[in-house]
GROMACS .gro file of C-alpha atoms in nm:
model
  113
    1MET     CA    1   1.132  -2.603   0.998
    2GLU     CA    2   0.952  -2.892   0.838
    3THR     CA    3   0.779  -2.861   0.500
    4SER     CA    4   0.434  -2.887   0.656
    5GLU     CA    5   0.514  -2.593   0.884
    6THR     CA    6   0.635  -2.372   0.599
    7MET     CA    7   0.326  -2.448   0.393
    8ARG     CA    8   0.117  -2.284   0.662
    9PHE     CA    9   0.250  -1.941   0.564
   10ILE     CA   10   0.168  -1.757   0.243
   11ARG     CA   11   0.313  -1.424   0.135
   12LEU     CA   12   0.054  -1.203  -0.036
   13ARG     CA   13   0.203  -0.921  -0.241
   14VAL     CA   14  -0.018  -0.641  -0.364
   15ASP     CA   15   0.113  -0.347  -0.563
   16LEU     CA   16  -0.131  -0.064  -0.631
   17VAL     CA   17  -0.087   0.259  -0.821
   18LEU     CA   18  -0.352   0.513  -0.729
   19GLU     CA   19  -0.435   0.837  -0.905
   20VAL     CA   20  -0.508   1.133  -0.676
   21PRO     CA   21  -0.732   1.373  -0.872
   22ASP     CA   22  -0.837   1.553  -0.551
   23PRO     CA   23  -0.536   1.592  -0.320
   24ASP     CA   24  -0.728   1.829  -0.089
   25ALA     CA   25  -0.993   1.563  -0.024
   26LEU     CA   26  -0.722   1.304   0.047
   27THR     CA   27  -0.533   1.534   0.282
   28GLY     CA   28  -0.853   1.643   0.456
   29ALA     CA   29  -0.962   1.286   0.515
   30ALA     CA   30  -0.619   1.196   0.654
   31LEU     CA   31  -0.626   1.497   0.888
   32GLU     CA   32  -0.971   1.396   1.012
   33HIS     CA   33  -0.849   1.041   1.065
   34ILE     CA   34  -0.553   1.165   1.269
   35LYS     CA   35  -0.775   1.401   1.468
   36ALA     CA   36  -1.015   1.117   1.553
   37ASP     CA   37  -0.737   0.883   1.674
   38GLU     CA   38  -0.788   0.899   2.050
   39TYR     CA   39  -0.478   0.688   2.120
   40MET     CA   40  -0.228   0.906   1.930
   41PRO     CA   41  -0.008   1.117   2.162
   42ASP     CA   42  -0.027   1.494   2.101
   43ASP     CA   43   0.337   1.529   1.990
   44GLU     CA   44   0.294   1.245   1.740
   45ARG     CA   45  -0.035   1.398   1.623
   46SER     CA   46   0.134   1.732   1.546
   47HIS     CA   47   0.408   1.557   1.352
   48ALA     CA   48   0.155   1.341   1.162
   49GLU     CA   49  -0.055   1.642   1.066
   50ALA     CA   50   0.249   1.831   0.936
   51THR     CA   51   0.366   1.529   0.738
   52VAL     CA   52   0.024   1.469   0.585
   53ARG     CA   53  -0.004   1.833   0.477
   54GLU     CA   54   0.329   1.810   0.294
   55ASP     CA   55   0.303   1.465   0.133
   56GLU     CA   56   0.001   1.302  -0.031
   57ALA     CA   57   0.167   0.960  -0.006
   58GLU     CA   58   0.183   1.002   0.372
   59ALA     CA   59  -0.182   1.108   0.377
   60LEU     CA   60  -0.272   0.787   0.197
   61ALA     CA   61  -0.063   0.583   0.442
   62TYR     CA   62  -0.272   0.716   0.731
   63LEU     CA   63  -0.596   0.611   0.559
   64ILE     CA   64  -0.513   0.271   0.411
   65ASP     CA   65  -0.445  -0.032   0.629
   66PRO     CA   66  -0.370  -0.338   0.418
   67THR     CA   67  -0.437  -0.564   0.715
   68ASP     CA   68  -0.803  -0.489   0.648
   69LEU     CA   69  -0.769  -0.698   0.330
   70VAL     CA   70  -0.743  -1.018   0.531
   71ALA     CA   71  -0.923  -0.930   0.854
   72GLU     CA   72  -1.244  -1.107   0.748
   73VAL     CA   73  -1.090  -1.393   0.548
   74PRO     CA   74  -1.193  -1.724   0.709
   75GLY     CA   75  -0.921  -1.964   0.810
   76VAL     CA   76  -0.629  -1.718   0.814
   77GLU     CA   77  -0.450  -1.520   1.081
   78LEU     CA   78  -0.222  -1.228   0.997
   79ALA     CA   79   0.133  -1.322   1.100
   80GLN     CA   80   0.317  -1.010   0.980
   81ALA     CA   81   0.244  -0.699   0.775
   82SER     CA   82   0.429  -0.397   0.644
   83TRP     CA   83   0.351  -0.139   0.381
   84SER     CA   84   0.477   0.188   0.246
   85THR     CA   85   0.363   0.462   0.014
   86GLU     CA   86   0.563   0.675  -0.227
   87PRO     CA   87   0.496   0.905  -0.518
   88VAL     CA   88   0.574   0.747  -0.856
   89ASP     CA   89   0.607   0.868  -1.212
   90TYR     CA   90   0.334   0.660  -1.374
   91ASP     CA   91   0.299   0.615  -1.748
   92PRO     CA   92   0.028   0.361  -1.836
   93ASP     CA   93   0.176   0.322  -2.186
   94SER     CA   94   0.525   0.236  -2.063
   95LEU     CA   95   0.639  -0.128  -2.067
   96GLU     CA   96   0.769  -0.065  -1.714
   97TRP     CA   97   0.407  -0.058  -1.596
   98ASP     CA   98   0.289  -0.361  -1.798
   99ILE     CA   99   0.040  -0.547  -1.577
  100ASP     CA  100   0.131  -0.875  -1.746
  101GLU     CA  101   0.490  -0.832  -1.632
  102GLU     CA  102   0.598  -1.074  -1.362
  103ASP     CA  103   0.901  -1.026  -1.137
  104GLY     CA  104   1.050  -0.758  -1.361
  105VAL     CA  105   1.066  -0.977  -1.673
  106PHE     CA  106   0.876  -0.855  -1.979
  107ASN     CA  107   0.706  -1.133  -2.171
  108GLU     CA  108   0.788  -1.060  -2.536
  109GLU     CA  109   0.531  -1.314  -2.660
  110ASP     CA  110   0.251  -1.096  -2.519
  111ASP     CA  111   0.378  -0.804  -2.728
  112ARG     CA  112   0.356  -0.988  -3.061
  113ALA     CA  113   0.039  -0.960  -3.261
   0.00000   0.00000   0.00000
Protein backbone atom coordinates (compact mmCIF):
# COMPACT_ATOMS: atom_id res chain seq x y z
CA MET A 1 0.00 0.00 0.00
CA GLU A 2 1.41 3.36 -0.95
CA THR A 3 1.87 6.15 1.58
CA SER A 4 -0.91 8.23 0.04
CA GLU A 5 -3.33 5.31 0.47
CA THR A 6 -2.44 4.78 4.13
CA MET A 7 -2.86 8.47 4.89
CA ARG A 8 -6.51 8.16 3.94
CA PHE A 9 -7.22 6.16 7.09
CA ILE A 10 -7.20 7.53 10.62
CA ARG A 11 -7.73 5.52 13.80
CA LEU A 12 -9.78 7.43 16.37
CA ARG A 13 -9.49 6.05 19.90
CA VAL A 14 -11.91 7.19 22.56
CA ASP A 15 -11.83 5.88 26.11
CA LEU A 16 -14.69 6.92 28.38
CA VAL A 17 -15.37 6.12 32.01
CA LEU A 18 -19.00 6.70 32.91
CA GLU A 19 -20.55 6.82 36.36
CA VAL A 20 -23.92 5.09 36.69
CA PRO A 21 -25.75 6.76 39.61
CA ASP A 22 -29.11 5.33 38.46
CA PRO A 23 -28.64 1.74 37.26
CA ASP A 24 -32.42 1.16 37.09
CA ALA A 25 -32.81 4.03 34.61
CA LEU A 26 -29.95 2.67 32.50
CA THR A 27 -31.34 -0.87 32.51
CA GLY A 28 -34.86 0.35 31.79
CA ALA A 29 -33.71 2.41 28.83
CA ALA A 30 -31.75 -0.54 27.44
CA LEU A 31 -34.77 -2.83 27.81
CA GLU A 32 -36.95 -0.30 25.99
CA HIS A 33 -34.35 -0.03 23.24
CA ILE A 34 -34.28 -3.80 22.83
CA LYS A 35 -38.08 -3.99 22.87
CA ALA A 36 -38.31 -1.34 20.14
CA ASP A 37 -35.81 -3.09 17.84
CA GLU A 38 -38.13 -4.53 15.20
CA TYR A 39 -35.30 -6.40 13.45
CA MET A 40 -34.08 -8.36 16.49
CA PRO A 41 -35.14 -12.04 16.41
CA ASP A 42 -37.19 -13.17 19.43
CA ASP A 43 -34.56 -15.63 20.72
CA GLU A 44 -31.87 -12.94 20.55
CA ARG A 45 -34.24 -10.47 22.22
CA SER A 46 -34.78 -12.81 25.19
CA HIS A 47 -31.04 -13.31 25.57
CA ALA A 48 -30.37 -9.56 25.29
CA GLU A 49 -32.99 -8.72 27.91
CA ALA A 50 -31.55 -11.26 30.36
CA THR A 51 -28.02 -9.99 29.79
CA VAL A 52 -29.02 -6.36 30.25
CA ARG A 53 -30.81 -7.15 33.51
CA GLU A 54 -27.66 -8.79 34.91
CA ASP A 55 -24.96 -6.40 33.68
CA GLU A 56 -25.04 -2.60 33.54
CA ALA A 57 -22.10 -2.59 31.12
CA GLU A 58 -24.17 -4.66 28.69
CA ALA A 59 -27.09 -2.28 29.14
CA LEU A 60 -24.83 0.60 28.16
CA ALA A 61 -23.57 -1.32 25.12
CA TYR A 62 -27.13 -1.61 23.82
CA LEU A 63 -27.65 2.16 24.12
CA ILE A 64 -24.36 3.62 22.90
CA ASP A 65 -23.24 3.33 19.29
CA PRO A 66 -19.88 5.01 18.76
CA THR A 67 -20.46 5.07 15.02
CA ASP A 68 -22.84 7.94 15.76
CA LEU A 69 -19.77 10.03 16.65
CA VAL A 70 -18.73 10.21 13.01
CA ALA A 71 -22.02 9.74 11.17
CA GLU A 72 -22.42 13.47 10.49
CA VAL A 73 -18.75 14.40 10.08
CA PRO A 74 -18.25 15.82 6.57
CA GLY A 75 -15.63 14.22 4.37
CA VAL A 76 -15.30 10.91 6.22
CA GLU A 77 -16.72 7.44 5.79
CA LEU A 78 -16.61 4.84 8.55
CA ALA A 79 -14.36 1.98 7.40
CA GLN A 80 -14.45 -0.19 10.54
CA ALA A 81 -15.72 0.05 14.11
CA SER A 82 -15.70 -2.03 17.26
CA TRP A 83 -16.38 -1.27 20.88
CA SER A 84 -16.86 -2.98 24.19
CA THR A 85 -18.02 -2.14 27.67
CA GLU A 86 -16.81 -3.45 31.01
CA PRO A 87 -17.12 -2.52 34.66
CA VAL A 88 -13.98 -0.89 36.06
CA ASP A 89 -12.68 0.02 39.49
CA TYR A 90 -12.32 3.77 39.05
CA ASP A 91 -10.37 5.98 41.42
CA PRO A 92 -10.10 9.56 40.12
CA ASP A 93 -7.17 10.21 42.48
CA SER A 94 -5.10 7.27 41.24
CA LEU A 95 -2.21 7.91 38.84
CA GLU A 96 -3.57 4.99 36.81
CA TRP A 97 -6.47 7.23 35.76
CA ASP A 98 -4.37 10.35 35.06
CA ILE A 99 -5.94 12.03 32.01
CA ASP A 100 -2.57 13.48 31.04
CA GLU A 101 -1.17 9.97 30.76
CA GLU A 102 -0.42 8.87 27.21
CA ASP A 103 0.04 5.25 26.12
CA GLY A 104 0.51 4.02 29.68
CA VAL A 105 3.50 6.27 30.44
CA PHE A 106 3.14 8.68 33.36
CA ASN A 107 4.71 12.06 32.72
CA GLU A 108 6.64 12.82 35.92
CA GLU A 109 7.18 16.47 34.89
CA ASP A 110 3.42 17.09 35.18
CA ASP A 111 3.54 15.85 38.78
CA ARG A 112 6.19 18.35 39.91
CA ALA A 113 5.07 21.65 41.34
